[in-house]
CSV table of C-alpha atoms in Angstrom, one decimal:
chain,number,residue,atom,x,y,z
A,61,SER,CA,0.2,-0.1,-0.1
A,62,CYS,CA,0.6,3.7,-0.3
A,63,ILE,CA,2.2,6.0,2.3
A,64,HIS,CA,0.8,9.4,1.2
A,65,SER,CA,0.2,13.4,3.0
A,66,ASP,CA,-2.2,15.8,2.2
A,67,SER,CA,-1.9,20.0,3.5
A,68,ILE,CA,-3.2,18.8,6.2
A,69,ASP,CA,-0.3,16.9,7.1
A,70,ASN,CA,2.0,19.2,5.7
A,71,PHE,CA,0.6,21.5,8.4
A,72,LYS,CA,1.4,19.5,10.9
A,73,VAL,CA,4.5,18.6,9.2
A,74,ILE,CA,5.7,22.7,10.1
A,75,GLN,CA,4.3,22.6,13.2
A,76,ILE,CA,6.5,19.7,14.6
A,77,ILE,CA,9.5,20.9,13.1
A,78,LYS,CA,8.5,24.4,15.3
A,79,THR,CA,7.6,22.3,18.4
A,80,LYS,CA,10.5,19.3,18.0
A,81,LYS,CA,13.1,21.5,16.6
A,82,LEU,CA,13.6,19.1,13.7
A,83,ASP,CA,14.5,19.4,10.2
A,84,TYR,CA,11.8,19.5,7.7
A,85,ASP,CA,12.4,15.5,6.6
A,86,ASP,CA,12.7,14.6,10.6
A,87,ALA,CA,9.5,16.2,10.6
A,88,TYR,CA,8.2,14.6,7.8
A,89,GLN,CA,8.9,10.9,9.1
A,90,VAL,CA,8.0,11.7,12.6
A,91,MET,CA,4.7,13.2,11.3
A,92,ILE,CA,3.9,10.1,8.6
A,93,SER,CA,4.9,8.0,11.7
A,94,ARG,CA,1.6,9.5,13.9
A,95,LYS,CA,0.1,9.1,11.2
A,96,TYR,CA,0.0,5.8,10.4
A,97,GLU,CA,1.2,4.3,13.9
A,98,LEU,CA,4.3,3.3,12.9
A,99,GLN,CA,8.0,3.0,14.1
A,100,ILE,CA,11.4,3.8,12.7
A,101,VAL,CA,14.4,2.3,12.5
A,102,THR,CA,17.5,4.7,12.9
A,103,PHE,CA,20.6,5.8,14.3
A,104,ASP,CA,19.4,9.2,14.1
A,105,LYS,CA,19.4,10.2,18.0
A,106,ASP,CA,17.0,13.1,16.8
A,107,PHE,CA,13.7,11.4,17.4
A,108,LYS,CA,14.7,10.6,20.5
A,109,ASN,CA,12.4,13.3,21.9
A,110,SER,CA,9.8,13.1,19.4
A,111,GLY,CA,7.2,10.6,21.0
A,112,ILE,CA,8.1,8.1,18.8
A,113,LYS,CA,9.1,4.2,18.9
A,114,THR,CA,12.6,4.3,17.6
A,115,PHE,CA,15.0,1.7,17.0
A,116,ASN,CA,18.2,1.5,16.2
A,117,PRO,CA,19.1,-1.3,12.9
A,118,ILE,CA,20.0,-3.8,15.5
A,119,GLU,CA,17.5,-3.7,17.9
A,120,ALA,CA,15.5,-3.9,14.5
A,121,LEU,CA,16.9,-7.7,13.4
A,122,GLU,CA,16.7,-8.4,17.0
A,123,ILE,CA,13.1,-7.4,17.0
A,124,TYR,CA,12.9,-9.6,13.8
A,125,LEU,CA,14.8,-13.1,14.4
A,126,LYS,CA,13.1,-13.3,18.1
A,127,ASN,CA,9.6,-13.0,16.3
A,128,ASN,CA,10.4,-14.4,12.6
A,129,SER,CA,12.7,-18.4,13.9
C-alpha cells in the first residue's frame, strides 16, 4: 500500500518542526509515523524526543529474528 500526505499533514509537519526543533525530513517522518502508527528504525538521535518509538537497526534486526525464528 501507499503512504500519502495531504495539505493538513503538511501543516502538521510545520508544527513538528517548530515544537520538536527537527528539520523537514525528520519532521515529515514523525508526522507519517504518527498518522499510520509506525515505528522508526534509525541511528538518528533526533527522534529521541519526538514521541515516536524508535529502534536502531541492530535492535530492529534482533526483534525481527526473535519474532520470525
